[in-house]
Structure formats: C-alpha cells, structure tokens
PDB file of C-alpha atoms in Angstrom:
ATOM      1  CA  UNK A   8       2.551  31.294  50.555  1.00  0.00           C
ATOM      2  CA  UNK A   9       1.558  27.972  49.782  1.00  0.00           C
ATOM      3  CA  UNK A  10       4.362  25.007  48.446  1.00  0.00           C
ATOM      4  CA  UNK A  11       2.683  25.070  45.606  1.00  0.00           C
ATOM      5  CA  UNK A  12       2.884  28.228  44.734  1.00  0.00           C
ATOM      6  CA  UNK A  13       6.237  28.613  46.196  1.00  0.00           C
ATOM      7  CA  UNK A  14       7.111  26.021  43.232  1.00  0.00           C
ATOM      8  CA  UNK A  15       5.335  27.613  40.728  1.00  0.00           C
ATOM      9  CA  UNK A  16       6.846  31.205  41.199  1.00  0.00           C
ATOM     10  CA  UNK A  17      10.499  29.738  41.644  1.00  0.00           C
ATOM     11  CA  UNK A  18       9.812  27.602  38.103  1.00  0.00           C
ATOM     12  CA  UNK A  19       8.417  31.047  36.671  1.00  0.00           C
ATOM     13  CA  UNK A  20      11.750  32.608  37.997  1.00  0.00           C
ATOM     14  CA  UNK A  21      13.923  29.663  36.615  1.00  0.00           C
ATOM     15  CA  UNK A  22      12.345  30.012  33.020  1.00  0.00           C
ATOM     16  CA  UNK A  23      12.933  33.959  33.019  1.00  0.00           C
ATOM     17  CA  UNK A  24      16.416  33.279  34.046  1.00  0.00           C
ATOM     18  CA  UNK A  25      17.481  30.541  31.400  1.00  0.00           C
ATOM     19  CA  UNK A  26      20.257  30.649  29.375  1.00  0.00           C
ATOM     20  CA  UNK A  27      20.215  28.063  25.975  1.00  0.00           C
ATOM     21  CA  UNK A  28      23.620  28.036  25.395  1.00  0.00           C
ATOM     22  CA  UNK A  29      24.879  27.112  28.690  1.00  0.00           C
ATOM     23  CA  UNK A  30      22.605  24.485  28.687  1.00  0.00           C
ATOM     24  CA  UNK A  31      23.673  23.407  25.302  1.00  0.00           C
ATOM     25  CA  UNK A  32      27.687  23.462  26.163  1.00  0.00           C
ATOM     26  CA  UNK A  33      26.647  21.342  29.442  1.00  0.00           C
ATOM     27  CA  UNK A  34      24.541  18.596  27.231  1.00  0.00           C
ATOM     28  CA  UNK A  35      27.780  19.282  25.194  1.00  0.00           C
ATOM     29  CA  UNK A  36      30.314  18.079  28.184  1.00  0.00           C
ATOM     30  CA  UNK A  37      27.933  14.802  29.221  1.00  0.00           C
ATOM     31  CA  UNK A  38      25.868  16.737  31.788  1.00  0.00           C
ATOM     32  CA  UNK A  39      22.493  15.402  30.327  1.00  0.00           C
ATOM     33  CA  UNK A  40      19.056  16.487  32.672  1.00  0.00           C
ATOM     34  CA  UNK A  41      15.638  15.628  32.313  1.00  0.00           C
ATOM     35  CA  UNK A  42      15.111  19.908  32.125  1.00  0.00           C
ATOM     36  CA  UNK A  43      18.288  21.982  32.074  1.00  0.00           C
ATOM     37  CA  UNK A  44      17.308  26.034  32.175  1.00  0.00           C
ATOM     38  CA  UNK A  45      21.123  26.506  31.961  1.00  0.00           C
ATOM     39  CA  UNK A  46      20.533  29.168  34.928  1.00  0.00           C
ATOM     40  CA  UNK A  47      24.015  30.245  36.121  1.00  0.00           C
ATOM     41  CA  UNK A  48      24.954  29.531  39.395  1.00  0.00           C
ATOM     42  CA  UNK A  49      24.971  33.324  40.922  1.00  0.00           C
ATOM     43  CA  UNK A  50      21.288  33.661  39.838  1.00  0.00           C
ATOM     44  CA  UNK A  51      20.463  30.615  41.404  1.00  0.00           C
ATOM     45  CA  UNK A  52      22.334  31.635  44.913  1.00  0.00           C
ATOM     46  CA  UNK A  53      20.016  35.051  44.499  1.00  0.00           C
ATOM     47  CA  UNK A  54      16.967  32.672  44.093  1.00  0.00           C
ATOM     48  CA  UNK A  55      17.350  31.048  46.895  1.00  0.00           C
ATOM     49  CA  UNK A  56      18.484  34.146  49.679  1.00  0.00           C
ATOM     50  CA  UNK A  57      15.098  35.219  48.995  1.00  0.00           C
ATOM     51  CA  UNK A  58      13.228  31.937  50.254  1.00  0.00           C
ATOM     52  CA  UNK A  59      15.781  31.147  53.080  1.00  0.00           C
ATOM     53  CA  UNK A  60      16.001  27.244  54.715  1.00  0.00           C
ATOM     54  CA  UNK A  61      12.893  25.767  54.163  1.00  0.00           C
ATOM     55  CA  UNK A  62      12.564  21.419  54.581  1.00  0.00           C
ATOM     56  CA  UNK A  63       9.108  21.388  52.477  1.00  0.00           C
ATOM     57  CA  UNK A  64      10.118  23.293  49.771  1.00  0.00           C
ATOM     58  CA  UNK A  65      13.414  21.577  49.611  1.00  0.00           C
ATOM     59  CA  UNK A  66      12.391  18.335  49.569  1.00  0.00           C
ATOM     60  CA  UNK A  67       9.431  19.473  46.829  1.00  0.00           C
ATOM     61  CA  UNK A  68      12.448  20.867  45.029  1.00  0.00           C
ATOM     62  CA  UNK A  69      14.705  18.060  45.179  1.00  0.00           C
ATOM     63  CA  UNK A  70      11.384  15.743  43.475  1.00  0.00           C
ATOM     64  CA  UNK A  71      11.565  17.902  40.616  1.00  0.00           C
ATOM     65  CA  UNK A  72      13.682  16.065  37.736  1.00  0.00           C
ATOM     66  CA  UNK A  73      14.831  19.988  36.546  1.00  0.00           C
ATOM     67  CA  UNK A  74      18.595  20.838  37.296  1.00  0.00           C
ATOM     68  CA  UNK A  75      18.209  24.269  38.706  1.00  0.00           C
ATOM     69  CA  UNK A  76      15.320  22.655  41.225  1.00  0.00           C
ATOM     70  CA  UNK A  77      18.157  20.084  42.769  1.00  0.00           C
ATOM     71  CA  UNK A  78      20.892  22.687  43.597  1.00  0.00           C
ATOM     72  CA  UNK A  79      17.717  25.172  44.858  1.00  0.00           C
ATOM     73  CA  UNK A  80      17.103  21.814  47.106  1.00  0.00           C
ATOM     74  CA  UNK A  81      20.343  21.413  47.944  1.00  0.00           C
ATOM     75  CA  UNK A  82      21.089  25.567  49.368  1.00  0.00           C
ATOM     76  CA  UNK A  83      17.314  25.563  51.115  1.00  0.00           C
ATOM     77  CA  UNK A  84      17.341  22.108  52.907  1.00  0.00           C
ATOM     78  CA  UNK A  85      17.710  22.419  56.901  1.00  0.00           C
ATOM     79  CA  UNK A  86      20.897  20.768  58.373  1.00  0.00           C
ATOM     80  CA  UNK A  87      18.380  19.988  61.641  1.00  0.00           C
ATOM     81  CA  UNK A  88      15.611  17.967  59.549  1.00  0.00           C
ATOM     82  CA  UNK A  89      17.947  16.086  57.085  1.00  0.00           C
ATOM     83  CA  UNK A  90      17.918  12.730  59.278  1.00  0.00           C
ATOM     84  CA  UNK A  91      20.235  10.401  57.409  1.00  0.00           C
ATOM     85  CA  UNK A  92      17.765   8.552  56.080  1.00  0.00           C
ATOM     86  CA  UNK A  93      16.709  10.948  53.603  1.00  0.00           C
ATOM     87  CA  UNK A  94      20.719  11.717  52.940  1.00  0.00           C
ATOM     88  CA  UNK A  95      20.502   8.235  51.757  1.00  0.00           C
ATOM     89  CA  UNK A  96      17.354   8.952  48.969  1.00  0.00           C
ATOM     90  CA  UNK A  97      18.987  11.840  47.933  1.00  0.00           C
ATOM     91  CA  UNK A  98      22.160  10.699  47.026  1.00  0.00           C
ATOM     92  CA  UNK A  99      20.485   7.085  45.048  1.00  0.00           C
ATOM     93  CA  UNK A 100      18.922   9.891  42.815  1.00  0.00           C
ATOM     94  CA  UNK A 101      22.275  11.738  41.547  1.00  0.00           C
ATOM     95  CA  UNK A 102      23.242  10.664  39.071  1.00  0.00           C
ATOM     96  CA  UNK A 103      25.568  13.164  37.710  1.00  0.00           C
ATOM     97  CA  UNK A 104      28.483  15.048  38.546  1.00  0.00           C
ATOM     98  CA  UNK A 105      27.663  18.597  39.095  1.00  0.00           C
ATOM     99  CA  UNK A 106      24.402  17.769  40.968  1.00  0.00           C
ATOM    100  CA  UNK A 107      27.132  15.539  43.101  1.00  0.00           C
ATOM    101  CA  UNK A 108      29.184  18.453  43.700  1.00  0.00           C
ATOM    102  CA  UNK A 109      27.317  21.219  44.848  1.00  0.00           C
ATOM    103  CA  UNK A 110      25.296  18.800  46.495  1.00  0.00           C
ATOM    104  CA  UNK A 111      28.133  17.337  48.675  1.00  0.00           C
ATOM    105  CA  UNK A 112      29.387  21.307  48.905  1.00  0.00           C
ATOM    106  CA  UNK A 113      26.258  23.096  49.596  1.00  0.00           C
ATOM    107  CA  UNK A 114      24.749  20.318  52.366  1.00  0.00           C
ATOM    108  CA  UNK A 115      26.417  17.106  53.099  1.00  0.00           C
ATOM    109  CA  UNK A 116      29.541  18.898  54.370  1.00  0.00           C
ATOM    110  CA  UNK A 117      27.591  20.191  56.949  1.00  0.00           C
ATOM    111  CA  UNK A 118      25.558  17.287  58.372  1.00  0.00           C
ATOM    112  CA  UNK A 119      26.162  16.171  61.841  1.00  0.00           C
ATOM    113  CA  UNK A 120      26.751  12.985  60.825  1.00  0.00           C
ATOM    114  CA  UNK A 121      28.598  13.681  57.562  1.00  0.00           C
ATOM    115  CA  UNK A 122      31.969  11.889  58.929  1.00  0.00           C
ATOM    116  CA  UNK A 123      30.605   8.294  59.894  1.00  0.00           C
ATOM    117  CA  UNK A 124      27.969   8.973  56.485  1.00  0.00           C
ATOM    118  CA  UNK A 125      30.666   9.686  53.916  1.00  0.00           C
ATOM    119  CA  UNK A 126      32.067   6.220  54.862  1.00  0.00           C
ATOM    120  CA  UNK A 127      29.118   4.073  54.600  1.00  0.00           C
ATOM    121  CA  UNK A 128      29.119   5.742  51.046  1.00  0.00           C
ATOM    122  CA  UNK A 129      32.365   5.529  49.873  1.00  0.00           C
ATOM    123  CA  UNK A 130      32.162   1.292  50.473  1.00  0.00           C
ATOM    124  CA  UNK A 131      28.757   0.686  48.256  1.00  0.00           C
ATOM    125  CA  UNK A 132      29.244   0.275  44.472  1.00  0.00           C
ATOM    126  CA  UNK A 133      27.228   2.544  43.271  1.00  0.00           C
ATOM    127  CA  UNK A 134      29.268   5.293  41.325  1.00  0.00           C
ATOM    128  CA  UNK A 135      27.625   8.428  42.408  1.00  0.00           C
ATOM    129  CA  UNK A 136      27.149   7.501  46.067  1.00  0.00           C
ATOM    130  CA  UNK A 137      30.756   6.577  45.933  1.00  0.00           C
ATOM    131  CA  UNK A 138      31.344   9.724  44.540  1.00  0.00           C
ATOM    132  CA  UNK A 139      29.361  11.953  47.056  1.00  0.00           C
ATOM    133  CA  UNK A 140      31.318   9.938  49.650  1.00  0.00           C
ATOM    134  CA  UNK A 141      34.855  10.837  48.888  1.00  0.00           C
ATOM    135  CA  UNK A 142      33.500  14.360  48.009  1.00  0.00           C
ATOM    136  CA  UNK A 143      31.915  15.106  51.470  1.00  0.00           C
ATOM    137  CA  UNK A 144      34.857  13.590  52.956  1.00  0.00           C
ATOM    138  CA  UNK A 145      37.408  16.038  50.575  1.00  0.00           C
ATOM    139  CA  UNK A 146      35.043  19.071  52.395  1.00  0.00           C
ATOM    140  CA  UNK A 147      35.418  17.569  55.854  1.00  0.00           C
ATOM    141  CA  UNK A 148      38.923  17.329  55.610  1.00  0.00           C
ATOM    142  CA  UNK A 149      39.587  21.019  54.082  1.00  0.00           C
ATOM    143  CA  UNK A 150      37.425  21.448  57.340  1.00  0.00           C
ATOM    144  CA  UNK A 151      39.374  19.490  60.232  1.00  0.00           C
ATOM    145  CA  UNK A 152      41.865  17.847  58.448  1.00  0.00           C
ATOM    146  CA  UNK A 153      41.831  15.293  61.017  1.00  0.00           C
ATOM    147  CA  UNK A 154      41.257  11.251  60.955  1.00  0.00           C
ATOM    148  CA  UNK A 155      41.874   8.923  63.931  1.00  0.00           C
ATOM    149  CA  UNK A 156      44.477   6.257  62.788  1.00  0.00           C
ATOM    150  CA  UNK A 157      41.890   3.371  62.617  1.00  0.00           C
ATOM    151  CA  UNK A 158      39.783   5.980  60.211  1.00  0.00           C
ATOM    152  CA  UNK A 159      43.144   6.712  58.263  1.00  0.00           C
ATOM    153  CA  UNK A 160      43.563   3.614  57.018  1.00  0.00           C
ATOM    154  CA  UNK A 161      40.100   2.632  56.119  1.00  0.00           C
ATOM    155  CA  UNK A 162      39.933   5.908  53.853  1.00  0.00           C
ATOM    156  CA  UNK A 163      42.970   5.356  52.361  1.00  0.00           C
ATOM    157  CA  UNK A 164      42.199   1.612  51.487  1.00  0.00           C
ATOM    158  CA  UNK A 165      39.317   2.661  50.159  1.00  0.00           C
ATOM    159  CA  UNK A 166      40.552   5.272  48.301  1.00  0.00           C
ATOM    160  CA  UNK A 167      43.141   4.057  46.461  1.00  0.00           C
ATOM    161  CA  UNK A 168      40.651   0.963  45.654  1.00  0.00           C
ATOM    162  CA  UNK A 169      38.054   3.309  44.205  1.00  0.00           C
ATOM    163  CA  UNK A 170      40.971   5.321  42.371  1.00  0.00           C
ATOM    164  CA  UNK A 171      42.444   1.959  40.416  1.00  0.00           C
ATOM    165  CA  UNK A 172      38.569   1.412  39.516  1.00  0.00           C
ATOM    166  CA  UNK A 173      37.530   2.179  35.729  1.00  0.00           C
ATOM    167  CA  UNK A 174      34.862   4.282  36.893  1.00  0.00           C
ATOM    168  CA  UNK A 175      35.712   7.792  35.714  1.00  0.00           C
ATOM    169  CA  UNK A 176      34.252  10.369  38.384  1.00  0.00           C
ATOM    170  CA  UNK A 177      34.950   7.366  41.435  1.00  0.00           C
ATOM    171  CA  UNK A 178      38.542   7.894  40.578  1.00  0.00           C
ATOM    172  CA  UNK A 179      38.606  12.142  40.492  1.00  0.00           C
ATOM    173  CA  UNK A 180      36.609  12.398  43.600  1.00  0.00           C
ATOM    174  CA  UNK A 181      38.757   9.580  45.460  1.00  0.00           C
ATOM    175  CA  UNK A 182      42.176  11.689  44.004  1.00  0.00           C
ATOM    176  CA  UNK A 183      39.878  14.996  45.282  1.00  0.00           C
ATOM    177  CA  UNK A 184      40.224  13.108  48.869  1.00  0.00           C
ATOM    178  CA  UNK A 185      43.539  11.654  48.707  1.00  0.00           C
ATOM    179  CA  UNK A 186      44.955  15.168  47.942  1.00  0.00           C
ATOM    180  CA  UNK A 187      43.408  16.993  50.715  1.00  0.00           C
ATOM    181  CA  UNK A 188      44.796  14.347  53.444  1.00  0.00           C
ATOM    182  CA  UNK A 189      47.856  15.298  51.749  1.00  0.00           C
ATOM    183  CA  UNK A 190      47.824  18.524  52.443  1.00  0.00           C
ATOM    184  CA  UNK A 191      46.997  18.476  55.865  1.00  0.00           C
ATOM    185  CA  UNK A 192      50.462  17.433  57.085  1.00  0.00           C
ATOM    186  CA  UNK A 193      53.753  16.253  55.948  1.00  0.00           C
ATOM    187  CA  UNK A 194      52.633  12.818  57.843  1.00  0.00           C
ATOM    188  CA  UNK A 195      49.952  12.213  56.100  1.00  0.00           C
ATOM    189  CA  UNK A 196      51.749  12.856  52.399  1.00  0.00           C
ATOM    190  CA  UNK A 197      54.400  10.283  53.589  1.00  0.00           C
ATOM    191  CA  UNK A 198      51.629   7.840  54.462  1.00  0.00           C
ATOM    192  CA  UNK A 199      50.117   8.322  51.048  1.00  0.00           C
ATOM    193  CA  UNK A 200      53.940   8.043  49.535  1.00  0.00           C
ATOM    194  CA  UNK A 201      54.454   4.930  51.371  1.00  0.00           C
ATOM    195  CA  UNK A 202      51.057   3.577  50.321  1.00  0.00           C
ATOM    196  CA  UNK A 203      51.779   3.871  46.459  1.00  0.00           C
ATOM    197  CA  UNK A 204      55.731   3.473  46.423  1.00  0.00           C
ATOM    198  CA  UNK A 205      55.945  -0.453  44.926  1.00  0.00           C
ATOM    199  CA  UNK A 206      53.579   1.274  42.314  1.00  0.00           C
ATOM    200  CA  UNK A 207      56.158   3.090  40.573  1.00  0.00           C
ATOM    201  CA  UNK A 208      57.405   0.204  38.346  1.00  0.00           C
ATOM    202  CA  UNK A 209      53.629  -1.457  38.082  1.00  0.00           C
ATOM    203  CA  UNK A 210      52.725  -2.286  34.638  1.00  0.00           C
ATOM    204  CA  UNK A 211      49.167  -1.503  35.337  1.00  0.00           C
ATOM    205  CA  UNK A 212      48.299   1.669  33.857  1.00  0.00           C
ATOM    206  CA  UNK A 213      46.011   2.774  36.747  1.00  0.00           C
ATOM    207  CA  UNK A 214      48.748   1.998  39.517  1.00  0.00           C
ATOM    208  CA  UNK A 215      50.883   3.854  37.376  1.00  0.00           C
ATOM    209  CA  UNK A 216      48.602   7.055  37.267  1.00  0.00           C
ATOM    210  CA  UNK A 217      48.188   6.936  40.766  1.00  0.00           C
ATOM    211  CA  UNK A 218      51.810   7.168  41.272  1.00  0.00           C
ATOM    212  CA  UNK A 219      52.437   9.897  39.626  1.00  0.00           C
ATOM    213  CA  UNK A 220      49.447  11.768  40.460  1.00  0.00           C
ATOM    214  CA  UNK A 221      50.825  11.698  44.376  1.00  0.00           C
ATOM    215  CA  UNK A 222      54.060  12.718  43.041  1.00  0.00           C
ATOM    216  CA  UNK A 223      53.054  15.685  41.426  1.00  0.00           C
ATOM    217  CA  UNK A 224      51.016  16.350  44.354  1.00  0.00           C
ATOM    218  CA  UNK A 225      54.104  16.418  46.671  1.00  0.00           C
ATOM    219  CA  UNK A 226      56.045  18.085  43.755  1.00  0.00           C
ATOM    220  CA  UNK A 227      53.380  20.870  44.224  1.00  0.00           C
TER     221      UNK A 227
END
C-alpha cells in the first residue's frame, strides 16, 4: 500500500473512532491541538498493531498537526532509523504535555542514545525539550536506575534548577526524575536529602516546595 494511502485509511480510521467529549474535556484541561479526534488511547494502540514499525509512515505521521497522528508516530517509528538528529526535530515540535509523554514513553526511552540525549535536553531552555529530557531520563532510570557519580551530579544540578524554575511542566517532569533516583537506593534519597536540607527554612516559596516534596517522598 502506498504512504499515501496508508495516511488516508489511518485518518478514515481516526475519524470513525472520535470521541467529542474527550476532546472537549482535553481543550477543557489546556491540551489545545490543531485537530483533536479525542480517540482513546486503547484504540489508538489497536491502530497501530495492525501497521507494525514503519520509518515512512511515522515520520508522514508525525508531519501531521492532528493529535492521534503524533502518538501513531510515536508507537510506529523504528528505534534503528531514528538517528538523533531527527530526535532533535521531533522534540522542537511538542509543544504540549501529553504529546511529551507518550512520546518520551513510547520511543525516546528506547533510543540507543537516549542517556547522553536526555542531557543535552534537559540544559536548553526550551520548556518542552526540557521536559522530554527529564521525562526520558525518569524512564531510563525506572530502567537501570543507575548514574556514574560525575552523571549524578550534573542531573541533580540540573534538576533541582529546572524544579525552582516558574515553568509549570519543567518543574513536574524534573520532580518525575528526582523521585525515581530516589527510589533506586537509600544513597541516592540521602543525596537528594542532603541536596535540599538548608532549604527547609528558605523563604522562597519554590525552595520551600521542593523541600517538602522530597520529604514526602522519603515519608512514602
């Protein structure tokens, strides 16, 4: 079958699938798209089983400004053929949370490169790419767990620099990161303790939320 058609017949499957009020309650929450189908996220897994990895198609896919098209993109893009470059393009045209998400869940977490990537992300000011950074590196750590000591300190730097930013989604997905180095190992929640301790009398109100977040966290 031609990409074209491919396109067409996955579109034609998109509208037959779409679902008005969850795309209503999403514009509803801030998740604004070009072309929102509101197609669950089950229905869109079953979409793509039947079309299997495919580069063309997911790149065509990942062009289109509809929702549903950028997670298809997303599930369907080759680990082999995403060359970092095009990790790069991908992640200057998110610009929203979800797409961040199952982006960063569904692909990045699996790149080759996905350690040394996440990095180079999470030090640009760009919200979203800062965003898919600590994100990918949340996954890789559920994954391994694991940071040299060199690599520990960077991330945590970095971290807690994006956290006392005002940018809203910078802050969850750096808190998303911070709490699965946590969890790894009682070493790595007493580096995190130390890291934050003088912050428990701060007057700032983001030091202070940072505290206490990592207190619940080891309360938990």
């Amino acid at each position: 079958m031609e990409l074209s058609e491919q396109l067409r017949e996955i579109k034609t499957q998109l509208r037959l699938s779409m679902n008005g009020a969850v795309s209503q309650s999403m514009r509803e929450k801030g998740l604004v798209y070009k072309l929102n189908f509101g197609v669950e996220l089950p229905r869109i897994k079953t979409i793509a089983a039947a079309y299997g990895k495919d580069h063309a198609l997911a790149q065509a896919l990942w062009k289109e400004d509809i929702r549903e098209c950028k997670i298809l993109a997303g599930m369907l893009q080759p680990v082999e053929s995403f060359l970092p470059e095009i990790a790069d393009i991908w992640v200057e045209n998110i610009r929203n949370i979800e797409i961040a998400e199952l982006t960063c869940m569904n692909l990045f977490q699996h790149l080759p490169y996905a350690p040394a990537k996440s990095f180079h992300w999470i030090a640009t000011e760009d919200e979203y790419t800062q965003v898919c950074g600590f994100l990918t590196i949340a996954r890789l750590l559920m994954k391994k767990g694991d940071m040299d000591e060199r690599v520990e300190n960077e991330f945590l730097d970095q971290a807690v620099t994006a956290f006392l930013s005002d940018a809203y989604h910078v802050r969850n997905a750096a808190m998303t990161a911070i709490r699965r180095f946590m969890q790894h190992s009682q070493e790595n929640a007493f580096r995190v303790c130390r890291k934050v301790e003088n912050m428990k009398d701060s007057t700032s109100p983001s030091e202070q939320l940072l505290y206490n977040a990592v207190r619940e966290e080891i309360a938990y």
